[in-house]
Amino acid sequence: GQGLVLANRARSVSAGWSRSMSAVPNTKLFINGKFVESKTTDWIDLHNPATNEVVTRVPKSTQAEMQEAVASAKEAFKTWSKLSILTRQQVMFRYQDIIRKNMKEVAKSITTEQGKTLVDAEGDVLRGLQVVEHCCSVTSLQLGETLPNISKDLDTLSYRLPLGVTAGITPFNFPAMIPLWMFPVATVLGNTSVIKPSERDPGACMMLMELLNEAGCPPGVVNVIHGAHDAVNFICDHPDIKAISFVGSDQAGKYIYERGSRNGKRVQSNMGAKNHGVVMPDANKENALNQLVGAAFGAAGQRCMALSTAVFVGEAQKWLPDLVARAKALKVNAGHVPGTDFGPVISPQAKKRICDLVQSGIDEGAKCVLDGRDIQVPGYEKGNFVGATILTDVTPSMKCYKEEIFGPVLITMNVDTLDDAVELINSNPYGNGTAIFTTNGATARKFTNNIDVGQVGVNVPIPVPLPMFSFTGSRGSFLGDAHFYGKQGINFYTQVKTVTQLWRESDVTHSKAAVSMPVMQ
Ligand code: NAD
């Protein structure tokens, strides 16, 4: 059964590690519950970031295939949305169990296609799995409201109803977690879904589809198409798609938000970030520096919640040498090698962009106190590795501060007071996440009260809320109204219908029509 299918898949992904590869497998489409080979002539080679060997070829789906995926989702909606809520919830109960059992297999695929360490890849799956677990309480989450006797014998009820076909467009950096932010929430509420995973690492999403079949989800409820710009435009324009969830870069996020909205769709866009970690002189030094290093360099800095900017307040500036020592000690290697702290970045282009941004910082006057740009990883000479890099004395006008680096690069800035740190962070256009390290409750409260950032950590470096809350990035990091998962995710994927009903207790027969304005008294 399932174990075997996954094992086969795992064997094909492990091909990415071998030197001699005869046939590279193609990534399939997932339409109406079946894995189908694309008829396209346009394929994207997907490389293992640690070796740059081709792991699989990803199709740019044809228009006909994408039409078929939406048609399948539209057809499935008719029956899926009418099933009892308990039946849909049961699929999620089974799904969470099956994902948990296959977590290691999915993680292996992530490491092969995306490069992160196996431990980190399991975290990627787990944070998505927690959303599926939350979907198992949809019977409470989807409750509407009622108010009886708004006027005599008159009640109003509200229902939270699905929208229809929804779509998800996902980035490369969390190939399991981010699809799982989308289709489980959408579908448990009665919607159906078309997902376009990142063309750079769709393997985890495909495994999640195998597991979804195993969980007994009916065909067509979730479909997967592949591609890049054409697939995105198709989603933004298709009249049967009612809502789009996007996570990725600013450029794509703004474009999708505008194009989707113009076509009357609901859109939620989670985008880029520049997250600051404020280190107060009263912080627990060991803890603060370890957390900072983990959050700056973990996953090679390719997290939208990476703490990519350290802001040292006053005397804390003296801790810089300790910070550098900790960063220097991190082990960079292929993600499947035990003991690795972080792996390669996604592509040679990403590596070049990161190295160029570091150079721009140096050219503009920053000091490079730890330079990982020329790192060599024995056995993986062709990989896209960048070692831990630290730029100090960075100022807000520098390009390396203004742009999201999205690599294992920590920039540090010095300020005199907490107020200065707050002002610096609030002046940055992004509002995804921030953290403060302090042992003083008053300082922490002042920071949380005055900081204009959607997700704030106090002695917590990457404050991504669990799914009973929502992912609440703000300002330049988010476009839309309702956020991902949690109660806001439920709002995003439902529309409210209110029913106002009059049943006269006295059962009177009216002899005359009332023509004056109803005043509901
Ligand atoms: P990306 O924008 O390049 O790709 C995301 C998706 O958009 C992909 O499916 C891709 O095919 C599509 N796409 C790419 N360029 C496009 C364009 N010009 N027009 C239309 N569609 C396009 O993002 P990425 O490099 O895969 O991911 C990294 C980015 O995602 C970073 O900026 C990171 O901060 C952000 N991110 C944000 C969050 C969050 O929750 N805020 C989470 C993860 C990643």
Coordinates of C-alpha atoms and ligand atoms in Angstrom, one line a residue:
G1 CA 0.0 0.0 0.0
Q2 CA 0.9 3.5 0.9
G3 CA 4.2 2.8 2.5
L4 CA 5.4 1.2 -0.8
V5 CA 4.3 4.1 -2.9
L6 CA 6.2 6.5 -0.6
A7 CA 9.2 4.3 -0.6
N8 CA 9.3 4.3 -4.3
R9 CA 9.0 8.1 -4.3
A10 CA 11.8 8.3 -1.8
R11 CA 14.0 6.1 -3.9
S12 CA 13.5 8.4 -6.9
V13 CA 14.3 11.5 -4.8
S14 CA 17.4 9.8 -3.4
A15 CA 18.6 9.6 -7.0
G16 CA 19.6 13.2 -6.5
W17 CA 22.5 12.1 -4.4
S18 CA 24.0 9.6 -6.7
R19 CA 26.7 10.5 -9.2
S20 CA 25.4 8.4 -12.1
M21 CA 21.8 9.0 -13.0
S22 CA 20.2 7.3 -16.0
A23 CA 16.7 8.5 -16.1
V24 CA 15.5 11.5 -14.2
P25 CA 11.9 11.1 -13.1
N26 CA 9.3 13.7 -14.1
T27 CA 7.1 15.4 -11.4
K28 CA 3.5 14.5 -12.1
L29 CA 0.4 16.6 -12.0
F30 CA -2.3 15.7 -9.5
I31 CA -5.7 16.0 -11.1
N32 CA -9.0 14.5 -9.9
G33 CA -7.2 12.2 -7.4
K34 CA -4.7 10.8 -10.0
F35 CA -1.0 11.4 -10.7
V36 CA -0.8 12.3 -14.3
E37 CA 2.1 12.9 -16.6
S38 CA 2.0 16.4 -18.2
K39 CA 1.8 16.6 -22.0
T40 CA 3.8 19.8 -22.0
T41 CA 7.0 20.3 -24.0
D42 CA 8.2 22.9 -21.5
W43 CA 10.0 21.4 -18.5
I44 CA 12.0 23.0 -15.6
D45 CA 15.0 21.0 -14.4
L46 CA 15.1 20.8 -10.6
H47 CA 18.5 20.6 -9.1
N48 CA 19.6 19.3 -5.7
P49 CA 21.1 22.5 -4.1
A50 CA 23.9 20.5 -2.5
T51 CA 25.1 18.9 -5.7
N52 CA 23.4 20.7 -8.6
E53 CA 22.5 17.4 -10.1
V54 CA 19.1 17.2 -11.7
V55 CA 16.6 15.5 -9.4
T56 CA 13.4 15.7 -11.4
R57 CA 11.9 17.7 -14.2
V58 CA 8.9 19.9 -13.4
P59 CA 6.3 20.5 -16.1
K60 CA 5.0 23.9 -17.0
S61 CA 1.4 22.6 -17.2
T62 CA -0.5 23.2 -20.4
Q63 CA -3.6 25.4 -20.4
A64 CA -5.8 22.3 -21.0
E65 CA -4.3 20.6 -17.9
M66 CA -4.9 23.7 -15.7
Q67 CA -8.4 23.9 -17.0
E68 CA -8.9 20.3 -16.2
A69 CA -7.7 20.8 -12.6
V70 CA -10.1 23.7 -12.0
A71 CA -13.0 21.8 -13.7
S72 CA -12.2 18.8 -11.4
A73 CA -12.2 21.1 -8.3
K74 CA -15.5 22.7 -9.4
E75 CA -17.1 19.4 -10.0
A76 CA -15.9 18.0 -6.6
F77 CA -17.2 21.1 -4.8
K78 CA -20.8 20.1 -5.7
T79 CA -20.6 17.0 -3.5
W80 CA -17.8 17.8 -1.1
S81 CA -19.4 21.0 0.1
K82 CA -22.7 19.1 0.8
L83 CA -21.1 16.3 2.9
S84 CA -21.6 16.5 6.6
I85 CA -19.0 18.5 8.5
L86 CA -18.2 15.4 10.5
T87 CA -17.3 13.5 7.3
R88 CA -14.9 16.3 6.2
Q89 CA -13.4 16.5 9.7
Q90 CA -12.8 12.7 9.7
V91 CA -10.6 13.1 6.6
M92 CA -8.4 15.5 8.6
F93 CA -8.3 13.1 11.6
R94 CA -6.9 10.4 9.3
Y95 CA -4.7 12.8 7.4
Q96 CA -2.9 14.1 10.5
D97 CA -2.1 10.6 11.5
I98 CA -0.8 9.6 8.1
I99 CA 1.4 12.7 7.8
R100 CA 2.9 12.0 11.2
K101 CA 3.7 8.5 10.2
N102 CA 5.4 9.6 6.9
M103 CA 7.1 12.7 8.3
K104 CA 10.6 11.4 7.8
E105 CA 9.9 10.4 4.1
V106 CA 8.5 13.8 3.3
A107 CA 11.5 15.4 5.1
K108 CA 13.9 13.4 2.9
S109 CA 12.3 14.8 -0.2
I110 CA 12.6 18.3 1.2
T111 CA 16.3 17.9 1.9
T112 CA 16.9 16.6 -1.6
E113 CA 15.0 19.3 -3.4
Q114 CA 15.3 22.3 -1.1
G115 CA 18.6 21.7 0.7
K116 CA 17.7 22.2 4.4
T117 CA 18.8 19.7 7.0
L118 CA 16.7 16.7 7.7
V119 CA 15.9 17.9 11.2
D120 CA 14.8 21.3 9.9
A121 CA 12.8 19.6 7.1
E122 CA 10.9 17.6 9.7
G123 CA 10.1 20.9 11.4
D124 CA 8.8 22.1 8.1
V125 CA 6.4 19.1 8.0
L126 CA 5.5 19.4 11.6
R127 CA 4.5 23.1 11.5
G128 CA 2.2 22.2 8.6
L129 CA 0.9 19.1 10.4
Q130 CA -0.2 21.4 13.3
V131 CA -2.5 23.2 10.9
V132 CA -4.1 19.9 9.9
E133 CA -4.5 19.1 13.6
H134 CA -6.3 22.4 14.1
C135 CA -8.6 21.5 11.2
C136 CA -9.8 18.6 13.3
S137 CA -11.8 21.1 15.4
V138 CA -13.6 22.6 12.5
T139 CA -17.0 21.8 14.1
S140 CA -16.3 24.6 16.6
L141 CA -14.4 26.8 14.2
Q142 CA -17.1 26.9 11.5
L143 CA -19.9 27.8 14.0
G144 CA -22.0 30.7 13.0
E145 CA -24.0 33.0 15.2
T146 CA -27.6 33.2 16.2
L147 CA -29.7 35.8 18.0
P148 CA -33.3 34.8 18.6
N149 CA -36.1 37.3 19.1
I150 CA -34.4 40.3 17.4
S151 CA -37.9 41.5 17.0
K152 CA -40.9 39.6 18.2
D153 CA -40.7 36.1 16.8
L154 CA -37.9 37.2 14.5
D155 CA -34.4 35.5 14.6
T156 CA -31.2 36.0 12.7
L157 CA -28.7 33.2 12.1
S158 CA -25.4 33.4 10.3
Y159 CA -23.7 30.5 8.5
R160 CA -20.0 30.3 7.5
L161 CA -20.2 28.8 4.1
P162 CA -17.4 27.7 1.7
L163 CA -16.5 29.9 -1.3
G164 CA -16.0 27.3 -4.0
V165 CA -12.8 26.6 -5.8
T166 CA -9.8 28.2 -4.0
A167 CA -6.1 28.3 -5.1
G168 CA -2.8 28.4 -3.4
I169 CA 0.6 29.6 -4.8
T170 CA 3.6 28.7 -2.6
P171 CA 7.3 29.6 -2.2
F172 CA 10.3 27.3 -2.2
N173 CA 11.4 27.8 1.4
F174 CA 8.8 25.7 3.2
P175 CA 7.6 23.2 0.7
A176 CA 5.4 21.2 3.1
M177 CA 4.4 23.7 5.7
I178 CA 3.0 26.4 3.4
P179 CA 0.8 24.2 1.2
L180 CA -0.5 22.8 4.5
W181 CA -1.4 26.4 5.6
M182 CA -3.7 26.4 2.6
F183 CA -5.6 23.3 1.3
P184 CA -6.4 21.6 4.6
V185 CA -8.1 24.8 6.0
A186 CA -9.8 25.5 2.6
T187 CA -11.1 22.0 2.2
V188 CA -12.2 21.1 5.7
L189 CA -14.6 24.1 5.4
G190 CA -16.1 22.6 2.3
N191 CA -14.1 24.4 -0.4
T192 CA -12.0 22.6 -3.0
S193 CA -8.5 23.6 -3.9
V194 CA -5.9 24.0 -6.7
I195 CA -2.3 24.3 -5.5
K196 CA 0.6 25.5 -7.5
P197 CA 3.6 24.7 -5.4
S198 CA 7.0 26.3 -6.0
E199 CA 8.5 25.0 -9.2
R200 CA 11.8 24.7 -7.4
D201 CA 10.7 22.0 -4.9
P202 CA 7.2 20.5 -5.5
G203 CA 8.1 17.0 -4.3
A204 CA 6.9 17.4 -0.7
C205 CA 3.5 18.7 -2.0
M206 CA 3.2 15.7 -4.3
M207 CA 3.9 13.3 -1.3
L208 CA 1.2 15.2 0.7
M209 CA -1.2 14.4 -2.2
E210 CA -0.4 10.7 -2.0
L211 CA -1.1 10.9 1.8
L212 CA -4.3 12.8 1.1
N213 CA -5.5 10.0 -1.1
E214 CA -4.6 7.5 1.6
A215 CA -6.7 9.6 4.1
G216 CA -9.7 9.0 1.9
C217 CA -10.1 12.5 0.5
P218 CA -12.4 12.3 -2.6
P219 CA -10.9 12.9 -6.0
G220 CA -10.9 16.5 -7.2
V221 CA -11.0 18.1 -3.7
V222 CA -7.4 19.0 -4.0
N223 CA -5.5 19.3 -7.3
V224 CA -1.9 20.3 -8.1
I225 CA -0.7 22.1 -11.2
H226 CA 2.9 23.1 -11.9
G227 CA 4.6 26.0 -13.6
A228 CA 5.7 29.6 -13.1
H229 CA 4.2 32.8 -14.5
D230 CA 1.6 31.3 -16.9
A231 CA 0.2 29.1 -14.1
V232 CA 0.1 32.1 -11.8
N233 CA -1.7 34.2 -14.4
F234 CA -4.1 31.4 -15.1
I235 CA -5.0 31.3 -11.4
C236 CA -5.4 35.0 -11.1
D237 CA -7.7 35.1 -14.1
H238 CA -9.9 32.0 -13.9
P239 CA -13.5 33.0 -13.2
D240 CA -14.2 29.8 -11.2
I241 CA -11.4 30.4 -8.7
K242 CA -12.9 32.5 -5.9
A243 CA -9.9 33.0 -3.6
I244 CA -6.1 33.0 -3.8
S245 CA -3.6 32.4 -1.0
F246 CA -0.1 33.5 -1.8
V247 CA 3.1 33.2 0.1
G248 CA 6.4 34.4 -1.5
S249 CA 8.3 37.4 -2.6
D250 CA 7.1 41.0 -2.7
Q251 CA 7.2 41.3 -6.4
A252 CA 5.0 38.2 -7.0
G253 CA 2.8 38.9 -4.0
K254 CA 1.9 42.4 -5.0
Y255 CA 1.3 41.3 -8.6
I256 CA -1.0 38.4 -7.6
Y257 CA -2.8 40.6 -5.1
E258 CA -3.6 43.2 -7.7
R259 CA -4.4 40.9 -10.6
G260 CA -6.5 38.6 -8.4
S261 CA -8.4 41.4 -6.7
R262 CA -9.0 43.1 -10.1
N263 CA -10.8 39.9 -11.1
G264 CA -13.0 40.0 -8.0
K265 CA -11.2 37.4 -6.0
R266 CA -10.3 37.4 -2.4
V267 CA -6.5 37.4 -2.0
Q268 CA -4.2 37.0 1.0
S269 CA -0.5 37.7 0.2
N270 CA 2.3 37.0 2.7
M271 CA 5.5 38.5 1.4
G272 CA 9.0 39.4 2.3
A273 CA 10.6 40.5 5.5
K274 CA 13.4 42.2 7.4
N275 CA 13.2 41.0 10.9
H276 CA 15.1 42.7 13.7
G277 CA 16.3 41.1 16.9
V278 CA 16.9 43.6 19.6
V279 CA 19.5 42.7 22.2
M280 CA 19.2 44.7 25.4
P281 CA 22.2 44.9 27.7
D282 CA 20.2 43.2 30.5
A283 CA 19.5 40.2 28.3
N284 CA 20.6 36.7 29.3
K285 CA 23.6 36.8 27.1
E286 CA 24.0 33.1 26.5
N287 CA 20.4 32.6 25.6
A288 CA 20.2 35.8 23.5
L289 CA 23.2 35.1 21.4
N290 CA 22.3 31.4 20.8
Q291 CA 18.8 32.3 19.8
L292 CA 20.0 35.0 17.5
V293 CA 22.5 32.8 15.8
G294 CA 20.0 30.0 15.4
A295 CA 17.4 32.4 14.0
A296 CA 19.8 34.2 11.6
F297 CA 21.5 31.1 10.1
G298 CA 19.1 28.3 10.5
A299 CA 17.7 27.0 7.2
A300 CA 20.6 29.1 5.6
G301 CA 18.6 32.2 6.5
Q302 CA 15.9 31.2 4.0
R303 CA 13.0 31.8 6.4
C304 CA 10.6 34.7 6.1
M305 CA 10.9 34.9 9.9
A306 CA 14.7 34.7 10.1
L307 CA 16.2 37.3 12.4
S308 CA 18.4 38.8 9.7
T309 CA 19.2 42.1 11.6
A310 CA 20.6 42.2 15.1
V311 CA 20.2 45.5 16.9
F312 CA 22.5 45.9 19.9
V313 CA 21.4 48.4 22.4
G314 CA 24.1 50.2 24.5
E315 CA 26.5 47.9 26.3
A316 CA 25.2 44.8 24.5
Q317 CA 27.4 46.0 21.6
K318 CA 30.3 44.4 23.5
W319 CA 28.9 41.0 22.8
L320 CA 29.7 41.0 19.1
P321 CA 32.9 38.9 19.4
D322 CA 30.9 36.2 21.2
L323 CA 28.3 36.3 18.5
V324 CA 30.9 35.9 15.8
A325 CA 32.5 33.0 17.6
R326 CA 29.1 31.2 17.8
A327 CA 28.4 31.8 14.1
K328 CA 31.8 30.6 13.1
A329 CA 31.2 27.3 14.9
L330 CA 28.2 26.4 12.7
K331 CA 28.7 23.4 10.4
V332 CA 27.7 23.9 6.8
N333 CA 27.2 20.7 4.8
A334 CA 24.7 18.9 2.7
G335 CA 21.4 18.7 4.6
H336 CA 21.3 14.9 4.9
V337 CA 24.8 14.8 6.6
P338 CA 24.3 14.3 10.3
G339 CA 25.5 17.1 12.5
T340 CA 24.9 19.8 9.8
D341 CA 23.7 23.1 11.1
F342 CA 22.6 24.4 7.8
G343 CA 22.7 23.4 4.1
P344 CA 23.1 25.2 0.8
V345 CA 20.9 28.0 -0.5
I346 CA 18.4 27.2 -3.2
S347 CA 20.2 28.0 -6.4
P348 CA 23.5 29.4 -7.8
Q349 CA 21.5 32.6 -8.7
A350 CA 20.4 32.9 -5.1
K351 CA 24.0 32.4 -3.9
K352 CA 25.2 35.1 -6.3
R353 CA 22.5 37.5 -5.2
I354 CA 23.4 37.0 -1.5
C355 CA 27.2 37.4 -2.2
D356 CA 26.5 40.6 -4.2
L357 CA 24.4 42.0 -1.4
V358 CA 27.2 41.3 1.1
Q359 CA 29.7 43.0 -1.2
S360 CA 27.4 46.0 -1.6
G361 CA 27.4 46.3 2.2
I362 CA 31.2 46.3 2.3
D363 CA 31.4 48.8 -0.5
E364 CA 29.0 51.1 1.4
G365 CA 31.1 51.0 4.5
A366 CA 30.0 48.0 6.5
K367 CA 32.6 45.6 8.0
C368 CA 32.5 42.0 7.1
V369 CA 33.7 40.4 10.4
L370 CA 32.8 36.9 9.2
D371 CA 32.8 36.1 5.5
G372 CA 31.4 32.8 4.4
R373 CA 31.2 33.6 0.7
D374 CA 34.1 31.4 -0.4
I375 CA 33.2 28.4 1.7
Q376 CA 34.2 25.0 0.3
V377 CA 32.3 21.9 1.4
P378 CA 34.3 18.8 0.7
G379 CA 32.4 16.3 -1.4
Y380 CA 29.9 18.9 -2.4
E381 CA 32.0 21.3 -4.3
K382 CA 29.3 22.1 -6.8
G383 CA 26.7 23.0 -4.1
N384 CA 25.3 26.5 -3.6
F385 CA 26.9 26.9 -0.2
V386 CA 27.3 30.2 1.6
G387 CA 28.9 30.1 5.1
A388 CA 27.7 32.2 8.0
T389 CA 28.4 35.8 7.2
I390 CA 28.2 38.8 9.5
L391 CA 28.2 42.4 8.5
T392 CA 28.6 45.0 11.2
D393 CA 28.2 48.8 11.4
V394 CA 25.3 48.6 8.9
T395 CA 23.2 51.8 8.5
P396 CA 19.6 52.1 7.2
S397 CA 20.6 53.7 3.9
M398 CA 22.7 50.6 2.8
K399 CA 21.3 48.3 0.2
C400 CA 22.1 45.2 2.4
Y401 CA 19.7 46.7 5.0
K402 CA 17.0 47.8 2.6
E403 CA 16.7 44.5 0.8
E404 CA 15.8 41.1 2.1
I405 CA 19.0 39.0 1.8
F406 CA 17.4 35.6 2.3
G407 CA 20.6 33.9 3.0
P408 CA 22.9 33.0 6.0
V409 CA 23.9 36.6 6.5
L410 CA 23.4 38.5 9.7
I411 CA 23.7 42.3 9.7
T412 CA 24.2 44.1 12.9
M413 CA 23.4 47.7 13.9
N414 CA 24.1 49.6 17.1
V415 CA 21.8 52.0 18.8
D416 CA 21.9 53.8 22.2
T417 CA 18.5 53.2 23.6
L418 CA 15.4 51.1 23.4
D419 CA 13.5 54.0 21.9
D420 CA 16.1 54.2 19.1
A421 CA 15.6 50.5 18.3
V422 CA 11.8 50.9 18.2
E423 CA 12.2 53.9 15.9
L424 CA 14.5 52.0 13.6
I425 CA 12.2 49.0 13.3
N426 CA 9.1 51.0 12.9
S427 CA 10.8 53.0 10.1
N428 CA 11.4 49.8 8.1
P429 CA 8.7 49.1 5.6
Y430 CA 8.3 45.4 6.6
G431 CA 6.3 44.1 9.6
N432 CA 6.6 40.4 9.5
G433 CA 8.4 39.6 12.8
T434 CA 10.7 41.0 15.5
A435 CA 12.1 39.9 18.8
I436 CA 13.5 41.5 21.9
F437 CA 15.9 39.8 24.3
T438 CA 15.7 41.2 27.8
T439 CA 15.2 40.1 31.4
N440 CA 13.2 43.2 32.2
G441 CA 9.4 42.9 32.0
A442 CA 8.9 46.7 31.8
T443 CA 11.3 46.9 28.8
A444 CA 9.5 44.0 27.1
R445 CA 6.1 45.6 27.7
K446 CA 7.3 49.0 26.3
F447 CA 8.7 47.2 23.2
T448 CA 5.6 45.1 22.6
N449 CA 3.3 48.1 23.1
N450 CA 5.2 50.4 20.8
I451 CA 6.5 48.2 18.0
D452 CA 4.6 48.2 14.8
V453 CA 5.3 44.7 13.7
G454 CA 2.7 41.9 13.4
Q455 CA 4.5 39.1 15.2
V456 CA 6.6 40.0 18.3
G457 CA 8.8 37.7 20.3
V458 CA 10.0 38.3 23.8
N459 CA 13.0 36.0 24.4
V460 CA 11.6 34.0 21.5
P461 CA 13.5 34.5 18.3
I462 CA 11.0 33.3 15.6
P463 CA 7.6 34.0 17.1
V464 CA 5.4 32.2 14.5
P465 CA 2.1 31.5 16.3
L466 CA 0.6 28.0 16.4
P467 CA -2.6 27.5 14.4
M468 CA -5.0 28.4 17.2
F469 CA -3.7 31.9 16.4
S470 CA -2.9 33.2 12.9
F471 CA 0.2 34.2 11.1
T472 CA 0.0 37.9 11.5
G473 CA 2.7 39.6 9.5
S474 CA 1.8 43.3 8.9
R475 CA 2.6 46.4 6.9
G476 CA 4.9 45.6 3.9
S477 CA 4.9 41.9 4.6
F478 CA 1.2 41.4 4.0
L479 CA -1.5 42.4 1.7
G480 CA -5.1 41.5 2.3
D481 CA -7.5 41.3 5.3
A482 CA -7.7 37.9 6.8
H483 CA -4.4 36.1 7.6
F484 CA -3.4 32.5 7.2
Y485 CA -4.8 29.7 9.5
G486 CA -6.4 30.1 12.9
K487 CA -9.7 32.0 13.1
Q488 CA -8.6 34.4 10.4
G489 CA -7.9 31.4 8.0
I490 CA -11.5 30.3 8.7
N491 CA -12.7 33.8 7.8
F492 CA -10.6 33.9 4.6
Y493 CA -12.1 30.6 3.2
T494 CA -15.7 31.3 4.2
Q495 CA -18.4 33.7 3.3
V496 CA -21.2 34.6 5.8
K497 CA -24.8 34.1 4.9
T498 CA -27.3 35.5 7.3
V499 CA -30.9 34.2 7.5
T500 CA -33.5 36.3 9.1
Q501 CA -36.6 34.4 9.8
L502 CA -40.0 35.2 11.1
W503 CA -42.3 32.5 12.5
R504 CA -45.2 33.9 14.4
E505 CA -45.9 32.1 17.6
S506 CA -49.4 33.2 17.5
D507 CA -49.8 32.0 13.9
V508 CA -51.9 34.9 12.9
T509 CA -53.2 35.3 9.4
H510 CA -52.6 38.8 8.1
S511 CA -55.6 40.3 6.5
K512 CA -53.6 43.3 5.1
A513 CA -50.1 43.9 3.6
A514 CA -47.8 46.2 5.7
V515 CA -46.5 48.8 3.4
S516 CA -44.5 51.1 5.8
M517 CA -40.7 50.7 6.2
P518 CA -40.0 47.7 8.5
V519 CA -38.4 49.1 11.7
M520 CA -37.8 45.8 13.4
Q521 CA -39.3 46.9 16.8
Ligands
NAD1 P1 8.7 33.8 -5.2 O1 7.9 34.9 -5.1 O2 9.9 33.8 -6.2 O3 7.9 32.5 -5.6 C1 6.6 32.2 -4.9 C2 5.6 31.7 -5.9 O4 5.3 32.8 -6.8 C3 6.1 30.6 -6.7 O5 5.1 29.6 -6.8 C4 6.5 31.2 -8.1 O6 6.2 30.3 -9.1 C5 5.6 32.4 -8.2 N1 6.3 33.5 -8.8 C6 7.6 33.9 -8.7 N2 7.8 35.0 -9.3 C7 6.7 35.4 -9.9 C8 6.2 36.6 -10.6 N3 7.1 37.5 -11.0 N4 5.0 36.7 -11.0 C9 4.1 35.7 -10.7 N5 4.4 34.6 -9.9 C10 5.7 34.5 -9.5 O7 9.3 33.5 -3.7 P2 10.3 32.4 -3.3 O8 11.7 32.9 -3.7 O9 9.9 31.1 -3.7 O10 10.2 32.5 -1.7 C11 11.0 33.4 -0.9 C12 10.2 34.6 -0.5 O11 9.0 34.2 0.1 C13 10.9 35.5 0.4 O12 10.7 36.8 0.1 C14 10.3 35.2 1.8 O13 10.3 36.2 2.7 C15 8.9 35.0 1.3 N6 8.2 34.2 2.3 C16 7.2 34.8 3.1 C17 6.5 34.1 4.0 C18 5.5 34.8 4.9 O14 4.7 34.1 5.5 N7 5.5 36.1 4.9 C19 6.8 32.8 4.2 C20 7.7 32.1 3.4 C21 8.4 32.9 2.5

